[in-house]
PDB file of C-alpha atoms in Angstrom:
ATOM      1  CA  MET A   1      -9.586 -20.088 -41.501  1.00  0.00           C
ATOM      2  CA  ARG A   2      -8.141 -18.324 -38.473  1.00  0.00           C
ATOM      3  CA  THR A   3      -5.842 -15.452 -39.135  1.00  0.00           C
ATOM      4  CA  TYR A   4      -3.317 -13.816 -36.833  1.00  0.00           C
ATOM      5  CA  ARG A   5      -1.850 -10.356 -36.862  1.00  0.00           C
ATOM      6  CA  GLN A   6       1.477 -10.592 -38.584  1.00  0.00           C
ATOM      7  CA  GLY A   7       4.559 -10.503 -36.350  1.00  0.00           C
ATOM      8  CA  ARG A   8       2.736 -11.568 -33.196  1.00  0.00           C
ATOM      9  CA  PRO A   9       2.576 -15.209 -32.112  1.00  0.00           C
ATOM     10  CA  PRO A  10      -0.921 -16.574 -31.613  1.00  0.00           C
ATOM     11  CA  LEU A  11      -2.341 -16.766 -28.105  1.00  0.00           C
ATOM     12  CA  SER A  12      -2.168 -20.550 -28.155  1.00  0.00           C
ATOM     13  CA  ARG A  13       1.593 -20.353 -28.621  1.00  0.00           C
ATOM     14  CA  TRP A  14       1.940 -18.072 -25.604  1.00  0.00           C
ATOM     15  CA  TRP A  15      -0.144 -20.552 -23.691  1.00  0.00           C
ATOM     16  CA  LEU A  16       2.146 -23.368 -24.811  1.00  0.00           C
ATOM     17  CA  VAL A  17       5.270 -21.413 -23.818  1.00  0.00           C
ATOM     18  CA  LEU A  18       3.737 -20.585 -20.443  1.00  0.00           C
ATOM     19  CA  ASN A  19       2.871 -24.233 -19.861  1.00  0.00           C
ATOM     20  CA  LEU A  20       6.403 -25.261 -20.684  1.00  0.00           C
ATOM     21  CA  LEU A  21       8.056 -22.596 -18.537  1.00  0.00           C
ATOM     22  CA  TRP A  22       6.163 -22.710 -15.255  1.00  0.00           C
ATOM     23  CA  PRO A  23       7.614 -26.072 -14.171  1.00  0.00           C
ATOM     24  CA  VAL A  24      11.087 -24.658 -14.877  1.00  0.00           C
ATOM     25  CA  GLY A  25      10.362 -21.632 -12.681  1.00  0.00           C
ATOM     26  CA  LEU A  26       8.870 -23.779  -9.977  1.00  0.00           C
ATOM     27  CA  PHE A  27      11.876 -26.104 -10.081  1.00  0.00           C
ATOM     28  CA  ALA A  28      14.252 -23.140  -9.849  1.00  0.00           C
ATOM     29  CA  CYS A  29      12.500 -21.828  -6.734  1.00  0.00           C
ATOM     30  CA  THR A  30      12.148 -25.256  -5.164  1.00  0.00           C
ATOM     31  CA  SER A  31      15.747 -26.226  -5.883  1.00  0.00           C
ATOM     32  CA  GLN A  32      16.998 -23.010  -4.256  1.00  0.00           C
ATOM     33  CA  ASP A  33      14.938 -23.824  -1.191  1.00  0.00           C
ATOM     34  CA  LEU A  34      16.373 -27.339  -1.199  1.00  0.00           C
ATOM     35  CA  VAL A  35      19.942 -26.056  -1.433  1.00  0.00           C
ATOM     36  CA  LEU A  36      19.290 -23.620   1.381  1.00  0.00           C
ATOM     37  CA  LYS A  37      17.621 -26.147   3.645  1.00  0.00           C
ATOM     38  CA  GLY A  38      19.902 -27.554   6.315  1.00  0.00           C
ATOM     39  CA  TRP A  39      22.664 -26.296   8.563  1.00  0.00           C
ATOM     40  CA  TRP A  40      25.260 -23.636   7.908  1.00  0.00           C
ATOM     41  CA  ILE A  41      28.278 -22.487   9.934  1.00  0.00           C
ATOM     42  CA  SER A  42      29.842 -19.096   9.351  1.00  0.00           C
ATOM     43  CA  THR A  43      33.423 -19.092   8.106  1.00  0.00           C
ATOM     44  CA  ASP A  44      33.902 -15.340   7.882  1.00  0.00           C
ATOM     45  CA  ILE A  45      32.134 -12.072   8.642  1.00  0.00           C
ATOM     46  CA  THR A  46      33.366  -8.925   6.955  1.00  0.00           C
ATOM     47  CA  HIS A  47      32.351  -5.314   6.519  1.00  0.00           C
ATOM     48  CA  PRO A  48      33.955  -2.800   4.179  1.00  0.00           C
ATOM     49  CA  SER A  49      34.053  -0.115   6.884  1.00  0.00           C
ATOM     50  CA  PRO A  50      37.032   0.141   9.260  1.00  0.00           C
ATOM     51  CA  PHE A  51      34.432   1.024  11.928  1.00  0.00           C
ATOM     52  CA  PHE A  52      33.867  -2.728  12.394  1.00  0.00           C
ATOM     53  CA  SER A  53      37.371  -4.025  11.781  1.00  0.00           C
ATOM     54  CA  GLU A  54      38.203  -4.491  15.472  1.00  0.00           C
ATOM     55  CA  THR A  55      34.764  -5.940  16.257  1.00  0.00           C
ATOM     56  CA  LEU A  56      34.997  -8.499  13.512  1.00  0.00           C
ATOM     57  CA  THR A  57      38.539  -9.599  14.297  1.00  0.00           C
ATOM     58  CA  ASP A  58      37.599 -10.150  17.953  1.00  0.00           C
ATOM     59  CA  ASP A  59      36.180 -13.592  18.690  1.00  0.00           C
ATOM     60  CA  LYS A  60      37.131 -14.724  15.210  1.00  0.00           C
ATOM     61  CA  SER A  61      37.004 -18.317  16.440  1.00  0.00           C
ATOM     62  CA  LYS A  62      33.313 -18.025  17.320  1.00  0.00           C
ATOM     63  CA  SER A  63      30.879 -18.668  14.523  1.00  0.00           C
ATOM     64  CA  ILE A  64      27.248 -18.179  13.645  1.00  0.00           C
ATOM     65  CA  THR A  65      25.049 -21.228  13.185  1.00  0.00           C
ATOM     66  CA  LEU A  66      22.164 -20.947  10.793  1.00  0.00           C
ATOM     67  CA  SER A  67      19.534 -23.448   9.806  1.00  0.00           C
ATOM     68  CA  PHE A  68      16.640 -23.454   7.370  1.00  0.00           C
ATOM     69  CA  ASP A  69      13.854 -26.003   7.682  1.00  0.00           C
ATOM     70  CA  GLU A  70      11.328 -27.365   5.215  1.00  0.00           C
ATOM     71  CA  ALA A  71       8.482 -25.458   6.815  1.00  0.00           C
ATOM     72  CA  GLY A  72      10.023 -22.092   5.936  1.00  0.00           C
ATOM     73  CA  GLY A  73      11.531 -21.404   9.335  1.00  0.00           C
ATOM     74  CA  PHE A  74      15.075 -20.283  10.089  1.00  0.00           C
ATOM     75  CA  GLU A  75      17.202 -20.157  13.212  1.00  0.00           C
ATOM     76  CA  TRP A  76      20.266 -17.976  13.580  1.00  0.00           C
ATOM     77  CA  ARG A  77      22.503 -18.393  16.621  1.00  0.00           C
ATOM     78  CA  ASP A  78      24.986 -15.548  16.734  1.00  0.00           C
ATOM     79  CA  ARG A  79      28.545 -15.447  18.058  1.00  0.00           C
ATOM     80  CA  LYS A  80      27.296 -14.706  21.564  1.00  0.00           C
ATOM     81  CA  GLU A  81      24.871 -17.672  21.491  1.00  0.00           C
ATOM     82  CA  VAL A  82      21.878 -15.376  21.110  1.00  0.00           C
ATOM     83  CA  CYS A  83      19.148 -16.910  18.979  1.00  0.00           C
ATOM     84  CA  HIS A  84      17.018 -15.272  16.342  1.00  0.00           C
ATOM     85  CA  VAL A  85      14.168 -17.215  14.809  1.00  0.00           C
ATOM     86  CA  GLY A  86      11.596 -16.454  12.160  1.00  0.00           C
ATOM     87  CA  VAL A  87      10.486 -17.304   8.675  1.00  0.00           C
ATOM     88  CA  TYR A  88      12.339 -17.103   5.394  1.00  0.00           C
ATOM     89  CA  LEU A  89      11.364 -16.660   1.801  1.00  0.00           C
ATOM     90  CA  VAL A  90      13.536 -16.997  -1.287  1.00  0.00           C
ATOM     91  CA  GLN A  91      12.782 -14.352  -3.896  1.00  0.00           C
ATOM     92  CA  ASP A  92      14.994 -14.284  -6.974  1.00  0.00           C
ATOM     93  CA  HIS A  93      18.444 -13.477  -5.617  1.00  0.00           C
ATOM     94  CA  THR A  94      17.270 -12.259  -2.261  1.00  0.00           C
ATOM     95  CA  LEU A  95      16.493 -14.003   0.958  1.00  0.00           C
ATOM     96  CA  VAL A  96      13.770 -12.369   3.020  1.00  0.00           C
ATOM     97  CA  LEU A  97      13.951 -13.042   6.753  1.00  0.00           C
ATOM     98  CA  THR A  98      11.176 -11.938   9.088  1.00  0.00           C
ATOM     99  CA  ASP A  99      11.354 -12.185  12.863  1.00  0.00           C
ATOM    100  CA  PRO A 100       8.345 -12.655  15.195  1.00  0.00           C
ATOM    101  CA  HIS A 101       8.195  -8.875  15.781  1.00  0.00           C
ATOM    102  CA  GLY A 102       7.633  -8.333  12.079  1.00  0.00           C
ATOM    103  CA  GLU A 103      11.071  -6.880  11.383  1.00  0.00           C
ATOM    104  CA  THR A 104      12.094  -7.910   7.873  1.00  0.00           C
ATOM    105  CA  ILE A 105      15.571  -8.085   6.394  1.00  0.00           C
ATOM    106  CA  ILE A 106      16.195  -8.484   2.690  1.00  0.00           C
ATOM    107  CA  LEU A 107      19.567 -10.155   2.224  1.00  0.00           C
ATOM    108  CA  GLY A 108      21.390 -10.689  -1.015  1.00  0.00           C
ATOM    109  CA  TYR A 109      22.641 -14.238  -1.331  1.00  0.00           C
ATOM    110  CA  THR A 110      24.829 -16.347  -3.570  1.00  0.00           C
ATOM    111  CA  PHE A 111      25.610 -20.056  -3.623  1.00  0.00           C
ATOM    112  CA  GLU A 112      28.741 -21.795  -4.736  1.00  0.00           C
ATOM    113  CA  GLU A 113      28.789 -25.536  -4.093  1.00  0.00           C
ATOM    114  CA  ASP A 114      28.417 -25.799  -0.325  1.00  0.00           C
ATOM    115  CA  GLN A 115      29.217 -22.128   0.275  1.00  0.00           C
ATOM    116  CA  LEU A 116      26.597 -19.529   1.034  1.00  0.00           C
ATOM    117  CA  ARG A 117      27.222 -15.788   1.118  1.00  0.00           C
ATOM    118  CA  LEU A 118      24.669 -13.431   2.659  1.00  0.00           C
ATOM    119  CA  LYS A 119      24.855  -9.676   2.251  1.00  0.00           C
ATOM    120  CA  SER A 120      23.048  -7.606   4.827  1.00  0.00           C
ATOM    121  CA  PRO A 121      21.629  -4.223   3.789  1.00  0.00           C
ATOM    122  CA  ASP A 122      23.928  -2.506   6.312  1.00  0.00           C
ATOM    123  CA  GLY A 123      27.033  -3.855   4.588  1.00  0.00           C
ATOM    124  CA  PHE A 124      27.910  -6.984   6.546  1.00  0.00           C
ATOM    125  CA  ILE A 125      28.908 -10.003   4.483  1.00  0.00           C
ATOM    126  CA  PHE A 126      28.435 -13.408   6.072  1.00  0.00           C
ATOM    127  CA  ASP A 127      30.140 -16.418   4.518  1.00  0.00           C
ATOM    128  CA  PHE A 128      28.821 -19.842   5.486  1.00  0.00           C
ATOM    129  CA  ARG A 129      29.610 -23.417   4.618  1.00  0.00           C
ATOM    130  CA  LYS A 130      27.072 -26.209   4.735  1.00  0.00           C
ATOM    131  CA  VAL A 131      27.476 -28.726   7.516  1.00  0.00           C
ATOM    132  CA  PRO A 132      25.576 -31.814   8.600  1.00  0.00           C
ATOM    133  CA  PRO A 133      22.949 -31.236  11.301  1.00  0.00           C
ATOM    134  CA  GLN A 134      24.769 -30.776  14.587  1.00  0.00           C
ATOM    135  CA  ALA A 135      22.577 -33.098  16.616  1.00  0.00           C
ATOM    136  CA  ASP A 136      20.892 -36.417  15.946  1.00  0.00           C
ATOM    137  CA  ALA A 137      17.724 -35.664  17.860  1.00  0.00           C
ATOM    138  CA  ALA A 138      14.694 -35.136  15.680  1.00  0.00           C
ATOM    139  CA  GLY A 139      13.776 -31.498  15.476  1.00  0.00           C
ATOM    140  CA  ALA A 140      17.153 -30.366  16.754  1.00  0.00           C
ATOM    141  CA  ASN A 141      18.063 -26.857  15.700  1.00  0.00           C
ATOM    142  CA  PRO A 142      20.773 -24.308  16.445  1.00  0.00           C
ATOM    143  CA  CYS A 143      18.784 -22.785  19.270  1.00  0.00           C
ATOM    144  CA  ASN A 144      18.098 -25.894  21.322  1.00  0.00           C
ATOM    145  CA  GLN A 145      20.933 -28.201  20.351  1.00  0.00           C
TER     146      GLN A 145
ATOM    147  CA  MET B   1      34.695  10.265  10.540  1.00  0.00           C
ATOM    148  CA  GLY B   2      33.663   7.173   8.557  1.00  0.00           C
ATOM    149  CA  ALA B   3      30.321   6.819   6.817  1.00  0.00           C
ATOM    150  CA  GLU B   4      29.061   4.258   9.356  1.00  0.00           C
ATOM    151  CA  GLU B   5      29.968   6.464  12.296  1.00  0.00           C
ATOM    152  CA  GLU B   6      28.387   9.457  10.620  1.00  0.00           C
ATOM    153  CA  GLU B   7      25.185   7.538   9.872  1.00  0.00           C
ATOM    154  CA  LEU B   8      25.095   6.187  13.405  1.00  0.00           C
ATOM    155  CA  LYS B   9      25.415   9.613  14.981  1.00  0.00           C
ATOM    156  CA  SER B  10      22.882  11.081  12.590  1.00  0.00           C
ATOM    157  CA  LYS B  11      20.317   8.384  13.431  1.00  0.00           C
ATOM    158  CA  ILE B  12      20.864   8.756  17.176  1.00  0.00           C
ATOM    159  CA  ARG B  13      20.522  12.518  16.935  1.00  0.00           C
ATOM    160  CA  ARG B  14      17.285  12.053  14.966  1.00  0.00           C
ATOM    161  CA  LEU B  15      15.957   9.616  17.586  1.00  0.00           C
ATOM    162  CA  VAL B  16      16.717  12.081  20.371  1.00  0.00           C
ATOM    163  CA  LYS B  17      15.083  14.863  18.427  1.00  0.00           C
ATOM    164  CA  GLU B  18      11.921  12.862  17.685  1.00  0.00           C
ATOM    165  CA  ARG B  19      11.417  11.011  20.963  1.00  0.00           C
ATOM    166  CA  PHE B  20      13.034  13.266  23.537  1.00  0.00           C
ATOM    167  CA  ASP B  21      12.419  16.697  22.061  1.00  0.00           C
ATOM    168  CA  GLY B  22      16.085  16.943  21.193  1.00  0.00           C
ATOM    169  CA  ASP B  23      17.064  16.660  24.849  1.00  0.00           C
ATOM    170  CA  PHE B  24      20.112  14.380  24.920  1.00  0.00           C
ATOM    171  CA  ARG B  25      20.132  14.205  28.702  1.00  0.00           C
ATOM    172  CA  LYS B  26      16.522  12.997  28.721  1.00  0.00           C
ATOM    173  CA  GLY B  27      17.374  10.378  26.095  1.00  0.00           C
ATOM    174  CA  PHE B  28      20.415   9.269  28.021  1.00  0.00           C
ATOM    175  CA  ASP B  29      18.458   8.972  31.284  1.00  0.00           C
ATOM    176  CA  HIS B  30      15.751   6.927  29.538  1.00  0.00           C
ATOM    177  CA  TYR B  31      18.190   4.306  28.220  1.00  0.00           C
ATOM    178  CA  GLY B  32      20.410   4.583  31.298  1.00  0.00           C
ATOM    179  CA  LYS B  33      17.593   3.114  33.410  1.00  0.00           C
ATOM    180  CA  ILE B  34      17.275  -0.056  31.315  1.00  0.00           C
ATOM    181  CA  ASP B  35      20.430  -1.816  32.437  1.00  0.00           C
ATOM    182  CA  GLU B  36      20.467  -0.266  35.913  1.00  0.00           C
ATOM    183  CA  GLU B  37      24.195   0.168  35.565  1.00  0.00           C
ATOM    184  CA  ASP B  38      24.582   3.265  37.659  1.00  0.00           C
ATOM    185  CA  ALA B  39      23.014   5.595  35.112  1.00  0.00           C
ATOM    186  CA  LYS B  40      25.060   4.241  32.234  1.00  0.00           C
ATOM    187  CA  ILE B  41      23.959   2.713  28.977  1.00  0.00           C
ATOM    188  CA  GLY B  42      24.986  -0.941  29.027  1.00  0.00           C
ATOM    189  CA  SER B  43      24.957  -3.304  26.071  1.00  0.00           C
ATOM    190  CA  SER B  44      21.278  -4.348  26.253  1.00  0.00           C
ATOM    191  CA  ALA B  45      20.151  -0.719  26.642  1.00  0.00           C
ATOM    192  CA  LEU B  46      22.409   0.205  23.756  1.00  0.00           C
ATOM    193  CA  GLU B  47      20.826  -2.529  21.664  1.00  0.00           C
ATOM    194  CA  GLN B  48      17.393  -1.070  22.452  1.00  0.00           C
ATOM    195  CA  LEU B  49      18.640   2.408  21.591  1.00  0.00           C
ATOM    196  CA  LEU B  50      20.011   1.199  18.246  1.00  0.00           C
ATOM    197  CA  THR B  51      16.738  -0.639  17.526  1.00  0.00           C
ATOM    198  CA  ASP B  52      14.778   2.538  18.247  1.00  0.00           C
ATOM    199  CA  ALA B  53      17.183   4.544  16.091  1.00  0.00           C
ATOM    200  CA  LYS B  54      16.788   1.989  13.265  1.00  0.00           C
ATOM    201  CA  VAL B  55      20.487   1.187  13.190  1.00  0.00           C
ATOM    202  CA  GLY B  56      21.325  -2.232  11.743  1.00  0.00           C
ATOM    203  CA  ASN B  57      18.842  -5.118  11.838  1.00  0.00           C
ATOM    204  CA  PHE B  58      18.025  -8.012  14.147  1.00  0.00           C
ATOM    205  CA  LEU B  59      20.917 -10.067  12.783  1.00  0.00           C
ATOM    206  CA  THR B  60      23.575  -7.364  12.874  1.00  0.00           C
ATOM    207  CA  ARG B  61      22.565  -5.224  15.845  1.00  0.00           C
ATOM    208  CA  ALA B  62      24.828  -7.093  18.260  1.00  0.00           C
ATOM    209  CA  LEU B  63      27.757  -6.313  15.954  1.00  0.00           C
ATOM    210  CA  TRP B  64      26.723  -2.662  15.935  1.00  0.00           C
ATOM    211  CA  VAL B  65      26.615  -2.704  19.752  1.00  0.00           C
ATOM    212  CA  GLU B  66      30.170  -4.022  19.856  1.00  0.00           C
ATOM    213  CA  GLY B  67      31.291  -1.468  17.293  1.00  0.00           C
ATOM    214  CA  VAL B  68      29.643   1.433  19.114  1.00  0.00           C
ATOM    215  CA  LEU B  69      31.106   0.397  22.462  1.00  0.00           C
ATOM    216  CA  LYS B  70      34.562   0.303  20.901  1.00  0.00           C
ATOM    217  CA  VAL B  71      34.107   3.876  19.676  1.00  0.00           C
ATOM    218  CA  LEU B  72      32.216   5.506  22.552  1.00  0.00           C
ATOM    219  CA  ASP B  73      33.252   3.497  25.606  1.00  0.00           C
ATOM    220  CA  LYS B  74      36.510   5.337  26.227  1.00  0.00           C
ATOM    221  CA  ASP B  75      37.093   3.984  29.749  1.00  0.00           C
ATOM    222  CA  LYS B  76      36.342   0.407  28.582  1.00  0.00           C
ATOM    223  CA  ASP B  77      33.933  -0.402  31.412  1.00  0.00           C
ATOM    224  CA  GLY B  78      31.452  -1.987  29.006  1.00  0.00           C
ATOM    225  CA  ALA B  79      28.907   0.832  29.314  1.00  0.00           C
ATOM    226  CA  ILE B  80      28.453   4.356  28.052  1.00  0.00           C
ATOM    227  CA  SER B  81      28.545   7.195  30.553  1.00  0.00           C
ATOM    228  CA  TRP B  82      26.946  10.597  30.026  1.00  0.00           C
ATOM    229  CA  ASP B  83      30.299  12.126  29.052  1.00  0.00           C
ATOM    230  CA  GLU B  84      30.843   9.405  26.455  1.00  0.00           C
ATOM    231  CA  PHE B  85      27.282   9.694  25.150  1.00  0.00           C
ATOM    232  CA  GLU B  86      27.672  13.456  24.917  1.00  0.00           C
ATOM    233  CA  SER B  87      30.466  13.008  22.388  1.00  0.00           C
ATOM    234  CA  ILE B  88      27.762  12.116  19.837  1.00  0.00           C
ATOM    235  CA  LEU B  89      26.968  15.817  19.802  1.00  0.00           C
ATOM    236  CA  GLU B  90      30.494  16.759  18.896  1.00  0.00           C
ATOM    237  CA  ASP B  91      31.234  17.410  15.249  1.00  0.00           C
ATOM    238  CA  GLY B  92      28.081  15.505  14.368  1.00  0.00           C
ATOM    239  CA  PRO B  93      26.401  15.855  11.006  1.00  0.00           C
ATOM    240  CA  GLN B  94      23.135  17.715  10.723  1.00  0.00           C
ATOM    241  CA  ILE B  95      20.050  15.564  10.949  1.00  0.00           C
ATOM    242  CA  LYS B  96      18.518  15.071   7.580  1.00  0.00           C
ATOM    243  CA  ASP B  97      14.902  14.214   6.999  1.00  0.00           C
ATOM    244  CA  GLU B  98      13.710  11.515   4.595  1.00  0.00           C
ATOM    245  CA  THR B  99      14.150  13.861   1.646  1.00  0.00           C
ATOM    246  CA  GLY B 100      17.747  14.536   2.621  1.00  0.00           C
ATOM    247  CA  LYS B 101      16.950  18.133   3.578  1.00  0.00           C
ATOM    248  CA  GLU B 102      18.333  19.511   6.792  1.00  0.00           C
ATOM    249  CA  PRO B 103      15.731  20.712   9.277  1.00  0.00           C
ATOM    250  CA  GLU B 104      15.373  24.385   9.949  1.00  0.00           C
ATOM    251  CA  ASP B 105      15.638  24.073  13.694  1.00  0.00           C
ATOM    252  CA  ASP B 106      19.078  23.192  14.926  1.00  0.00           C
ATOM    253  CA  ILE B 107      20.081  20.569  17.475  1.00  0.00           C
ATOM    254  CA  PRO B 108      19.535  21.921  20.963  1.00  0.00           C
ATOM    255  CA  SER B 109      22.524  22.799  23.022  1.00  0.00           C
ATOM    256  CA  ARG B 110      24.148  20.127  25.163  1.00  0.00           C
ATOM    257  CA  ASP B 111      23.640  22.380  28.175  1.00  0.00           C
ATOM    258  CA  LYS B 112      20.018  21.290  28.392  1.00  0.00           C
TER     259      LYS B 112
END
């Protein structure tokens, strides 16, 4: 008869728990990617420092367009129509963006329905709302729409 | 001076120290040539300067450029002149190394 050290679950139970949990973890990661995928328009940009107060109130009507695709790519068109492209990765509660030069930004992010909030390491907070793709053409993105 | 402004000046002073031997005029002339705006630092040169100084990131650097121009560009011509750039030296914090310690050698004089 097999015996187990008292107080510790047998290895087979750990194996069972692991087998039950990995699809949950995979679903969590995949579902976050699915929520993120698509087009986003900025609704507000803020920074706690008064250093940026004038900058951020200027051109308030102009917004940032952001898109995430299924292949792990992102496009960010800023308020001056300058485009930044690269790849993204969702890790726990952070979004890792890397540009073609290898510069990486780790952003904090939160979702609430169709709202996305990104927190840049230098203090900027970007609020976005999800929007339908802005062009019908296949492969359209913020940088070539 | 706010924390952002202090950090900005500290990083620019460190850049000048590391890349231009602490010579602000040499640093200014280097970036002043990028935009060819009559020996002034225009917005694209300023963006390069901020990238080199590790200020902001590729998503926020344009916002930093706007913020810096609002602070330093006193005559509002959209570029930073030597006199405006020189103000970074005024009342600036000491450069701190990665450990937070201040270096033994001081910032060179602006007369250089």
